[in-house]
């Protein structure tokens, strides 16, 4: 079996609600209303189709599409799609000089997911079964209801919807220019929801060390479950110092771009809960290695976004313990995974089990 053709598209999907986080506010960007979704369809000479995808928000979608079309896709033509490790190494080393992290691994991730889709279809099994079949569903927390541009009462309404579905809790964005506002908001939310509700906070890399430490102590007092991305992702040593001083678990990983960047955090004892993004680390193939080193370090893995693909990791592997419910890409899929009793079930059809229809591609196609 060989890869015969690769088609690629860029979709632009509307978000259910416009979003503002510390990473998209002030001089770091603007509010977002849509998400960009590069999609690839790899066809084999046997007539199998593998579908893969990536994501970008704010900018970068066309750059990803160009990398797929012009540089990476052509390398795969004529290759055996089952050789995902060899093909990942080939794609990475041929392009490493222009993108060790960032655009290149993110573009590779869409192709890598399509190869895994084909592998599952060849075996007649959903991907999570190929990975190890740890469980049939994984717990989710609500993550699309706590943006900086929402009022406390809007956050409470959104939280109620999630909690009524049995989700294990909610995550709230923090990182206002005045951190006192964040303290006030989380305090009000905690009082309204009660002491037993699982609430995590996410600062999207906003603060310097002194502010991060001060706010971490506030969030500890408020009983928050984890403290996500308190400082810039480049500051491994700063996060190690912070983790040493705080009791609240430090969660991060979404902005890290490789197995090696995540390994640096583990080696420095700078992270408690690891949140790799399957797109940003280069796809499912490198994610498996990340899950293994986290397993060995006894650090739970909670994948960032991309729940439609990451559900296979959470259901396949013991180290990947839960998922972030963020339905940004859901409308692209004919058969998106469903939440029942607060858990997302893995698809049972062969491959990734998603299916992006030609009608959907036409409806949302940007390039
Ligand atoms: Mg985050």
mmCIF file of C-alpha atoms and ligand atoms in Angstrom:
data_model
loop_
_atom_site.group_PDB
_atom_site.id
_atom_site.type_symbol
_atom_site.label_atom_id
_atom_site.label_comp_id
_atom_site.label_asym_id
_atom_site.label_seq_id
_atom_site.Cartn_x
_atom_site.Cartn_y
_atom_site.Cartn_z
ATOM 1 C CA UNK A 1 0.000 0.000 0.000
ATOM 2 C CA UNK A 2 1.312 3.452 -0.882
ATOM 3 C CA UNK A 3 0.147 7.037 -0.528
ATOM 4 C CA UNK A 4 -1.224 8.204 -3.838
ATOM 5 C CA UNK A 5 -2.634 11.701 -3.323
ATOM 6 C CA UNK A 6 -2.938 14.301 -0.571
ATOM 7 C CA UNK A 7 -5.617 16.994 -0.623
ATOM 8 C CA UNK A 8 -5.570 19.851 1.860
ATOM 9 C CA UNK A 9 -7.954 22.639 2.803
ATOM 10 C CA UNK A 10 -8.254 25.469 5.275
ATOM 11 C CA UNK A 11 -11.597 25.794 7.063
ATOM 12 C CA UNK A 12 -12.710 28.743 9.153
ATOM 13 C CA UNK A 13 -15.294 27.760 11.768
ATOM 14 C CA UNK A 14 -17.365 30.219 13.824
ATOM 15 C CA UNK A 15 -16.939 29.958 17.608
ATOM 16 C CA UNK A 16 -20.048 29.548 19.743
ATOM 17 C CA UNK A 17 -19.031 32.698 21.669
ATOM 18 C CA UNK A 18 -16.320 35.323 21.032
ATOM 19 C CA UNK A 19 -13.371 34.750 23.347
ATOM 20 C CA UNK A 20 -10.839 36.864 25.193
ATOM 21 C CA UNK A 21 -7.980 35.375 27.244
ATOM 22 C CA UNK A 22 -4.753 36.862 28.583
ATOM 23 C CA UNK A 23 -3.051 35.587 25.422
ATOM 24 C CA UNK A 24 -5.516 37.470 23.165
ATOM 25 C CA UNK A 25 -5.857 40.717 25.120
ATOM 26 C CA UNK A 26 -3.894 43.933 25.437
ATOM 27 C CA UNK A 27 -0.791 44.009 23.230
ATOM 28 C CA UNK A 28 -0.903 40.229 22.710
ATOM 29 C CA UNK A 29 -3.793 40.136 20.236
ATOM 30 C CA UNK A 30 -7.516 40.663 19.930
ATOM 31 C CA UNK A 31 -10.742 38.860 20.711
ATOM 32 C CA UNK A 32 -11.398 35.880 18.424
ATOM 33 C CA UNK A 33 -14.672 34.882 16.758
ATOM 34 C CA UNK A 34 -13.477 32.013 14.564
ATOM 35 C CA UNK A 35 -10.999 29.139 14.580
ATOM 36 C CA UNK A 36 -8.876 28.073 11.619
ATOM 37 C CA UNK A 37 -8.698 24.374 10.809
ATOM 38 C CA UNK A 38 -6.285 22.926 8.228
ATOM 39 C CA UNK A 39 -7.647 19.582 6.991
ATOM 40 C CA UNK A 40 -5.778 16.886 5.043
ATOM 41 C CA UNK A 41 -7.117 13.860 3.162
ATOM 42 C CA UNK A 42 -4.524 11.217 2.335
ATOM 43 C CA UNK A 43 -5.628 8.647 -0.277
ATOM 44 C CA UNK A 44 -3.868 5.299 -0.762
ATOM 45 C CA UNK A 45 -3.654 3.128 -3.874
ATOM 46 C CA UNK A 46 -5.966 0.668 -2.032
ATOM 47 C CA UNK A 47 -8.722 3.281 -1.907
ATOM 48 C CA UNK A 48 -8.421 4.113 1.787
ATOM 49 C CA UNK A 49 -8.783 7.725 2.920
ATOM 50 C CA UNK A 50 -7.103 9.060 6.057
ATOM 51 C CA UNK A 51 -8.293 12.369 7.461
ATOM 52 C CA UNK A 52 -6.207 14.597 9.689
ATOM 53 C CA UNK A 53 -6.462 18.135 10.963
ATOM 54 C CA UNK A 54 -4.789 20.859 12.978
ATOM 55 C CA UNK A 55 -5.909 24.196 14.377
ATOM 56 C CA UNK A 56 -4.857 27.817 14.682
ATOM 57 C CA UNK A 57 -6.536 30.808 16.227
ATOM 58 C CA UNK A 58 -6.081 34.440 15.264
ATOM 59 C CA UNK A 59 -3.442 33.831 12.572
ATOM 60 C CA UNK A 60 -1.267 31.172 10.939
ATOM 61 C CA UNK A 61 -3.833 28.981 9.179
ATOM 62 C CA UNK A 62 -2.621 29.804 5.672
ATOM 63 C CA UNK A 63 1.004 29.336 6.714
ATOM 64 C CA UNK A 64 0.168 25.854 8.000
ATOM 65 C CA UNK A 65 -1.678 25.036 4.775
ATOM 66 C CA UNK A 66 1.274 26.192 2.661
ATOM 67 C CA UNK A 67 3.705 24.049 4.672
ATOM 68 C CA UNK A 68 1.442 21.019 4.141
ATOM 69 C CA UNK A 69 0.916 21.640 0.436
ATOM 70 C CA UNK A 70 4.334 22.821 -0.669
ATOM 71 C CA UNK A 71 6.880 21.152 1.598
ATOM 72 C CA UNK A 72 5.537 18.249 3.682
ATOM 73 C CA UNK A 73 2.761 16.579 1.686
ATOM 74 C CA UNK A 74 4.900 15.914 -1.439
ATOM 75 C CA UNK A 75 7.483 14.030 0.704
ATOM 76 C CA UNK A 76 4.828 11.420 1.593
ATOM 77 C CA UNK A 77 3.714 10.558 -1.956
ATOM 78 C CA UNK A 78 4.659 6.950 -2.813
ATOM 79 C CA UNK A 79 5.380 6.051 0.853
ATOM 80 C CA UNK A 80 3.752 3.307 2.966
ATOM 81 C CA UNK A 81 1.240 5.111 5.256
ATOM 82 C CA UNK A 82 1.720 2.507 8.023
ATOM 83 C CA UNK A 83 5.327 3.638 8.612
ATOM 84 C CA UNK A 84 4.299 6.596 10.798
ATOM 85 C CA UNK A 85 7.503 6.646 12.883
ATOM 86 C CA UNK A 86 9.796 6.584 9.850
ATOM 87 C CA UNK A 87 7.686 9.150 8.006
ATOM 88 C CA UNK A 88 7.552 11.486 11.044
ATOM 89 C CA UNK A 89 11.363 11.381 11.310
ATOM 90 C CA UNK A 90 11.691 12.039 7.573
ATOM 91 C CA UNK A 91 9.309 15.016 7.645
ATOM 92 C CA UNK A 92 10.966 16.438 10.766
ATOM 93 C CA UNK A 93 14.578 16.148 9.617
ATOM 94 C CA UNK A 94 13.940 17.440 6.102
ATOM 95 C CA UNK A 95 12.404 20.628 7.552
ATOM 96 C CA UNK A 96 14.039 20.969 10.981
ATOM 97 C CA UNK A 97 16.135 23.976 9.988
ATOM 98 C CA UNK A 98 13.019 26.049 9.256
ATOM 99 C CA UNK A 99 10.824 24.850 12.105
ATOM 100 C CA UNK A 100 12.011 22.701 14.990
ATOM 101 C CA UNK A 101 8.901 23.850 16.887
ATOM 102 C CA UNK A 102 5.956 25.920 15.652
ATOM 103 C CA UNK A 103 4.547 25.813 12.127
ATOM 104 C CA UNK A 104 6.375 22.738 10.862
ATOM 105 C CA UNK A 105 5.451 20.261 13.625
ATOM 106 C CA UNK A 106 1.898 21.660 13.636
ATOM 107 C CA UNK A 107 1.626 20.996 9.900
ATOM 108 C CA UNK A 108 3.191 17.556 10.387
ATOM 109 C CA UNK A 109 0.549 16.812 13.041
ATOM 110 C CA UNK A 110 -2.319 17.012 10.521
ATOM 111 C CA UNK A 111 -0.535 14.505 8.257
ATOM 112 C CA UNK A 112 0.390 12.283 11.221
ATOM 113 C CA UNK A 113 -3.250 12.111 12.361
ATOM 114 C CA UNK A 114 -4.294 11.113 8.831
ATOM 115 C CA UNK A 115 -1.696 8.296 8.889
ATOM 116 C CA UNK A 116 -3.133 7.044 12.197
ATOM 117 C CA UNK A 117 -6.642 7.233 10.701
ATOM 118 C CA UNK A 118 -5.429 4.958 7.886
ATOM 119 C CA UNK A 119 -3.707 2.599 10.347
ATOM 120 C CA UNK A 120 -6.962 2.180 12.261
ATOM 121 C CA UNK A 121 -8.921 1.578 9.067
ATOM 122 C CA UNK A 122 -6.403 -1.059 7.902
ATOM 123 C CA UNK A 123 -6.779 -2.860 11.253
ATOM 124 C CA UNK A 124 -10.552 -2.326 11.361
ATOM 125 C CA UNK A 125 -10.186 -0.796 14.854
ATOM 126 C CA UNK A 126 -10.629 2.628 16.466
ATOM 127 C CA UNK A 127 -7.259 4.246 17.187
ATOM 128 C CA UNK A 128 -7.693 4.087 20.981
ATOM 129 C CA UNK A 129 -7.786 0.298 20.738
ATOM 130 C CA UNK A 130 -4.496 0.311 18.807
ATOM 131 C CA UNK A 131 -2.962 2.486 21.546
ATOM 132 C CA UNK A 132 -3.946 0.112 24.334
ATOM 133 C CA UNK A 133 -7.670 0.326 25.078
ATOM 134 C CA UNK A 134 -7.294 1.609 28.643
ATOM 135 C CA UNK A 135 -10.936 2.754 28.958
ATOM 136 C CA UNK A 136 -13.983 3.448 26.764
ATOM 137 C CA UNK A 137 -14.563 7.032 27.914
ATOM 138 C CA UNK A 138 -12.684 9.772 29.746
ATOM 139 C CA UNK A 139 -13.830 12.512 32.182
ATOM 140 C CA UNK A 140 -14.005 16.083 30.859
ATOM 141 C CA UNK A 141 -14.084 19.503 32.461
ATOM 142 C CA UNK A 142 -15.887 22.512 30.976
ATOM 143 C CA UNK A 143 -13.427 24.934 29.420
ATOM 144 C CA UNK A 144 -15.424 27.190 27.083
ATOM 145 C CA UNK A 145 -17.365 29.093 29.739
ATOM 146 C CA UNK A 146 -14.862 31.179 31.689
ATOM 147 C CA UNK A 147 -13.394 33.796 29.327
ATOM 148 C CA UNK A 148 -12.127 37.220 30.434
ATOM 149 C CA UNK A 149 -14.849 38.942 28.400
ATOM 150 C CA UNK A 150 -17.630 37.132 30.310
ATOM 151 C CA UNK A 151 -19.215 38.537 33.450
ATOM 152 C CA UNK A 152 -19.339 36.445 36.626
ATOM 153 C CA UNK A 153 -23.059 35.818 36.079
ATOM 154 C CA UNK A 154 -22.409 34.676 32.478
ATOM 155 C CA UNK A 155 -19.684 32.336 33.755
ATOM 156 C CA UNK A 156 -22.031 30.918 36.387
ATOM 157 C CA UNK A 157 -24.729 30.265 33.753
ATOM 158 C CA UNK A 158 -22.240 28.488 31.489
ATOM 159 C CA UNK A 159 -20.857 26.524 34.447
ATOM 160 C CA UNK A 160 -24.310 25.327 35.405
ATOM 161 C CA UNK A 161 -24.757 23.795 31.939
ATOM 162 C CA UNK A 162 -21.460 21.908 32.271
ATOM 163 C CA UNK A 163 -22.022 20.773 35.848
ATOM 164 C CA UNK A 164 -25.533 19.604 35.009
ATOM 165 C CA UNK A 165 -23.990 17.337 32.365
ATOM 166 C CA UNK A 166 -21.942 15.686 35.102
ATOM 167 C CA UNK A 167 -18.618 17.230 34.086
ATOM 168 C CA UNK A 168 -16.010 17.106 36.836
ATOM 169 C CA UNK A 169 -15.676 20.890 37.007
ATOM 170 C CA UNK A 170 -14.891 24.110 35.195
ATOM 171 C CA UNK A 171 -11.858 26.152 34.205
ATOM 172 C CA UNK A 172 -11.847 29.950 34.489
ATOM 173 C CA UNK A 173 -9.508 32.364 32.718
ATOM 174 C CA UNK A 174 -7.556 34.835 34.832
ATOM 175 C CA UNK A 175 -4.955 37.427 33.812
ATOM 176 C CA UNK A 176 -6.632 40.831 33.895
ATOM 177 C CA UNK A 177 -4.321 43.854 33.824
ATOM 178 C CA UNK A 178 -5.335 44.296 37.483
ATOM 179 C CA UNK A 179 -4.968 40.848 39.128
ATOM 180 C CA UNK A 180 -7.206 42.056 41.969
ATOM 181 C CA UNK A 181 -10.103 41.674 39.504
ATOM 182 C CA UNK A 182 -9.199 38.013 39.051
ATOM 183 C CA UNK A 183 -9.137 37.422 42.783
ATOM 184 C CA UNK A 184 -12.538 39.064 43.130
ATOM 185 C CA UNK A 185 -14.082 37.074 40.257
ATOM 186 C CA UNK A 186 -12.797 33.675 41.438
ATOM 187 C CA UNK A 187 -13.931 34.485 44.977
ATOM 188 C CA UNK A 188 -17.462 35.296 43.728
ATOM 189 C CA UNK A 189 -17.567 32.140 41.584
ATOM 190 C CA UNK A 190 -16.338 29.989 44.500
ATOM 191 C CA UNK A 191 -18.979 31.446 46.829
ATOM 192 C CA UNK A 192 -21.743 30.893 44.256
ATOM 193 C CA UNK A 193 -20.772 27.312 43.380
ATOM 194 C CA UNK A 194 -19.740 26.162 46.856
ATOM 195 C CA UNK A 195 -16.577 24.629 48.264
ATOM 196 C CA UNK A 196 -16.925 21.221 46.631
ATOM 197 C CA UNK A 197 -16.964 22.246 42.970
ATOM 198 C CA UNK A 198 -13.739 21.612 41.021
ATOM 199 C CA UNK A 199 -12.472 24.967 39.712
ATOM 200 C CA UNK A 200 -9.184 25.399 37.837
ATOM 201 C CA UNK A 201 -7.679 28.756 36.826
ATOM 202 C CA UNK A 202 -5.680 29.590 33.680
ATOM 203 C CA UNK A 203 -3.495 32.720 33.370
ATOM 204 C CA UNK A 204 -2.301 32.055 29.772
ATOM 205 C CA UNK A 205 1.326 33.059 30.576
ATOM 206 C CA UNK A 206 0.318 36.494 31.801
ATOM 207 C CA UNK A 207 2.350 37.184 34.925
ATOM 208 C CA UNK A 208 5.898 37.785 36.112
ATOM 209 C CA UNK A 209 7.258 35.687 38.972
ATOM 210 C CA UNK A 210 6.254 38.005 41.800
ATOM 211 C CA UNK A 211 2.655 38.371 40.579
ATOM 212 C CA UNK A 212 2.397 34.663 39.775
ATOM 213 C CA UNK A 213 3.515 33.769 43.309
ATOM 214 C CA UNK A 214 1.148 36.240 44.953
ATOM 215 C CA UNK A 215 -1.807 35.105 42.849
ATOM 216 C CA UNK A 216 -0.925 31.432 43.304
ATOM 217 C CA UNK A 217 -1.286 31.897 47.055
ATOM 218 C CA UNK A 218 -4.685 33.564 46.492
ATOM 219 C CA UNK A 219 -5.874 30.665 44.316
ATOM 220 C CA UNK A 220 -4.685 28.181 46.943
ATOM 221 C CA UNK A 221 -6.834 29.994 49.514
ATOM 222 C CA UNK A 222 -9.785 29.784 47.131
ATOM 223 C CA UNK A 223 -9.375 26.016 46.775
ATOM 224 C CA UNK A 224 -8.536 25.971 43.073
ATOM 225 C CA UNK A 225 -7.697 22.586 41.575
ATOM 226 C CA UNK A 226 -4.766 23.737 39.431
ATOM 227 C CA UNK A 227 -2.938 26.883 38.359
ATOM 228 C CA UNK A 228 -2.398 26.880 34.603
ATOM 229 C CA UNK A 229 0.330 28.723 32.663
ATOM 230 C CA UNK A 230 1.093 31.360 35.327
ATOM 231 C CA UNK A 231 4.157 32.681 33.422
ATOM 232 C CA UNK A 232 5.717 32.605 29.962
ATOM 233 C CA UNK A 233 6.303 29.074 28.646
ATOM 234 C CA UNK A 234 9.994 29.890 28.058
ATOM 235 C CA UNK A 235 10.674 30.165 31.812
ATOM 236 C CA UNK A 236 11.360 26.588 32.912
ATOM 237 C CA UNK A 237 13.439 27.663 35.912
ATOM 238 C CA UNK A 238 10.841 30.226 37.037
ATOM 239 C CA UNK A 239 8.113 27.568 37.011
ATOM 240 C CA UNK A 240 10.371 25.241 39.031
ATOM 241 C CA UNK A 241 10.857 28.011 41.653
ATOM 242 C CA UNK A 242 7.093 28.666 41.681
ATOM 243 C CA UNK A 243 6.213 24.963 42.037
ATOM 244 C CA UNK A 244 8.624 24.736 44.960
ATOM 245 C CA UNK A 245 6.888 27.586 46.804
ATOM 246 C CA UNK A 246 3.230 26.740 46.098
ATOM 247 C CA UNK A 247 1.033 23.831 47.135
ATOM 248 C CA UNK A 248 -1.445 24.294 44.270
ATOM 249 C CA UNK A 249 -0.467 22.054 41.306
ATOM 250 C CA UNK A 250 1.100 23.841 38.313
ATOM 251 C CA UNK A 251 -0.480 22.806 34.994
ATOM 252 C CA UNK A 252 1.088 23.678 31.639
ATOM 253 C CA UNK A 253 2.263 22.286 28.328
ATOM 254 C CA UNK A 254 -0.132 23.651 25.701
ATOM 255 C CA UNK A 255 2.410 26.155 24.395
ATOM 256 C CA UNK A 256 5.334 23.721 24.373
ATOM 257 C CA UNK A 257 6.250 22.501 20.906
ATOM 258 C CA UNK A 258 8.007 19.182 21.309
ATOM 259 C CA UNK A 259 8.763 16.097 23.361
ATOM 260 C CA UNK A 260 12.042 17.752 24.321
ATOM 261 C CA UNK A 261 10.497 20.990 25.617
ATOM 262 C CA UNK A 262 8.136 18.974 27.812
ATOM 263 C CA UNK A 263 11.013 16.781 28.984
ATOM 264 C CA UNK A 264 12.873 19.913 30.133
ATOM 265 C CA UNK A 265 9.934 20.838 32.401
ATOM 266 C CA UNK A 266 9.759 17.313 33.828
ATOM 267 C CA UNK A 267 13.495 17.209 34.517
ATOM 268 C CA UNK A 268 13.284 20.576 36.308
ATOM 269 C CA UNK A 269 10.289 19.516 38.460
ATOM 270 C CA UNK A 270 8.549 22.584 37.032
ATOM 271 C CA UNK A 271 5.142 21.055 36.219
ATOM 272 C CA UNK A 272 2.618 18.846 38.041
ATOM 273 C CA UNK A 273 -0.054 18.324 35.374
ATOM 274 C CA UNK A 274 1.117 18.123 31.757
ATOM 275 C CA UNK A 275 -1.117 19.527 29.021
ATOM 276 C CA UNK A 276 0.385 18.831 25.588
ATOM 277 C CA UNK A 277 -1.546 19.903 22.514
ATOM 278 C CA UNK A 278 -1.559 17.097 19.938
ATOM 279 C CA UNK A 279 -1.191 19.692 17.155
ATOM 280 C CA UNK A 280 1.611 21.732 18.702
ATOM 281 C CA UNK A 281 3.803 18.749 19.645
ATOM 282 C CA UNK A 282 3.654 17.312 16.124
ATOM 283 C CA UNK A 283 0.851 14.769 16.217
ATOM 284 C CA UNK A 284 -0.085 11.488 17.834
ATOM 285 C CA UNK A 285 3.275 9.820 17.117
ATOM 286 C CA UNK A 286 5.327 12.164 19.361
ATOM 287 C CA UNK A 287 2.442 12.444 21.869
ATOM 288 C CA UNK A 288 2.872 8.747 22.675
ATOM 289 C CA UNK A 289 6.473 9.398 23.712
ATOM 290 C CA UNK A 290 5.356 12.387 25.819
ATOM 291 C CA UNK A 291 2.742 10.235 27.562
ATOM 292 C CA UNK A 292 5.435 7.660 28.351
ATOM 293 C CA UNK A 293 7.877 10.115 29.944
ATOM 294 C CA UNK A 294 5.034 11.677 31.954
ATOM 295 C CA UNK A 295 3.964 8.216 33.082
ATOM 296 C CA UNK A 296 7.499 7.493 34.263
ATOM 297 C CA UNK A 297 7.612 10.873 36.070
ATOM 298 C CA UNK A 298 4.198 10.212 37.709
ATOM 299 C CA UNK A 299 2.752 13.379 36.181
ATOM 300 C CA UNK A 300 -0.832 13.046 34.853
ATOM 301 C CA UNK A 301 -1.466 14.167 31.268
ATOM 302 C CA UNK A 302 -4.507 16.309 30.431
ATOM 303 C CA UNK A 303 -4.393 17.116 26.686
ATOM 304 C CA UNK A 304 -5.032 20.686 25.539
ATOM 305 C CA UNK A 305 -8.047 21.221 23.227
ATOM 306 C CA UNK A 306 -8.414 18.904 20.164
ATOM 307 C CA UNK A 307 -10.663 16.626 22.218
ATOM 308 C CA UNK A 308 -12.003 14.906 19.082
ATOM 309 C CA UNK A 309 -8.528 13.469 18.409
ATOM 310 C CA UNK A 310 -7.178 13.443 21.974
ATOM 311 C CA UNK A 311 -10.070 11.275 23.183
ATOM 312 C CA UNK A 312 -8.171 8.375 21.617
ATOM 313 C CA UNK A 313 -5.168 9.164 23.845
ATOM 314 C CA UNK A 314 -7.301 9.513 26.977
ATOM 315 C CA UNK A 315 -9.074 6.235 26.237
ATOM 316 C CA UNK A 316 -5.971 4.429 25.006
ATOM 317 C CA UNK A 317 -3.313 5.203 27.606
ATOM 318 C CA UNK A 318 -3.126 5.038 31.422
ATOM 319 C CA UNK A 319 -1.090 8.280 31.751
ATOM 320 C CA UNK A 320 -3.691 10.427 29.951
ATOM 321 C CA UNK A 321 -6.364 10.889 32.584
ATOM 322 C CA UNK A 322 -8.880 13.468 31.334
ATOM 323 C CA UNK A 323 -9.867 15.934 28.647
ATOM 324 C CA UNK A 324 -10.649 19.594 28.195
ATOM 325 C CA UNK A 325 -14.165 20.031 26.811
ATOM 326 C CA UNK A 326 -13.739 22.763 24.194
ATOM 327 C CA UNK A 327 -16.179 22.279 21.309
ATOM 328 C CA UNK A 328 -14.436 24.636 18.851
ATOM 329 C CA UNK A 329 -13.976 22.109 16.031
ATOM 330 C CA UNK A 330 -16.999 19.925 16.707
ATOM 331 C CA UNK A 331 -19.150 21.269 13.883
ATOM 332 C CA UNK A 332 -16.574 20.060 11.343
ATOM 333 C CA UNK A 333 -17.196 16.391 12.115
ATOM 334 C CA UNK A 334 -20.078 14.250 10.903
ATOM 335 C CA UNK A 335 -19.773 12.021 13.973
ATOM 336 C CA UNK A 336 -18.238 14.021 16.830
ATOM 337 C CA UNK A 337 -17.660 12.173 20.130
ATOM 338 C CA UNK A 338 -20.436 12.707 22.684
ATOM 339 C CA UNK A 339 -20.405 13.618 26.389
ATOM 340 C CA UNK A 340 -22.477 11.356 28.624
ATOM 341 C CA UNK A 341 -22.463 11.619 32.417
ATOM 342 C CA UNK A 342 -19.523 13.981 32.185
ATOM 343 C CA UNK A 343 -17.394 11.632 30.087
ATOM 344 C CA UNK A 344 -16.401 11.741 26.439
ATOM 345 C CA UNK A 345 -16.708 8.377 24.718
ATOM 346 C CA UNK A 346 -14.156 7.256 22.169
ATOM 347 C CA UNK A 347 -15.498 6.596 18.665
ATOM 348 C CA UNK A 348 -16.038 2.904 17.953
ATOM 349 C CA UNK A 349 -15.634 3.073 14.168
ATOM 350 C CA UNK A 350 -12.226 2.249 12.593
ATOM 351 C CA UNK A 351 -9.534 4.942 12.593
ATOM 352 C CA UNK A 352 -10.114 8.273 14.267
ATOM 353 C CA UNK A 353 -13.823 7.815 13.539
ATOM 354 C CA UNK A 354 -14.604 11.441 12.701
ATOM 355 C CA UNK A 355 -15.382 12.062 9.023
ATOM 356 C CA UNK A 356 -15.285 15.605 7.611
ATOM 357 C CA UNK A 357 -17.821 15.626 4.796
ATOM 358 C CA UNK A 358 -17.298 17.376 1.399
ATOM 359 C CA UNK A 359 -20.352 19.529 2.235
ATOM 360 C CA UNK A 360 -18.686 20.722 5.456
ATOM 361 C CA UNK A 361 -15.485 21.505 3.573
ATOM 362 C CA UNK A 362 -17.421 23.555 1.014
ATOM 363 C CA UNK A 363 -19.418 25.370 3.685
ATOM 364 C CA UNK A 364 -16.434 26.540 5.744
ATOM 365 C CA UNK A 365 -13.603 26.549 3.201
ATOM 366 C CA UNK A 366 -11.291 29.569 3.260
ATOM 367 C CA UNK A 367 -8.489 28.163 1.046
HETATM 368 MG MG1 LIG B 1 -4.730 26.991 28.854
#
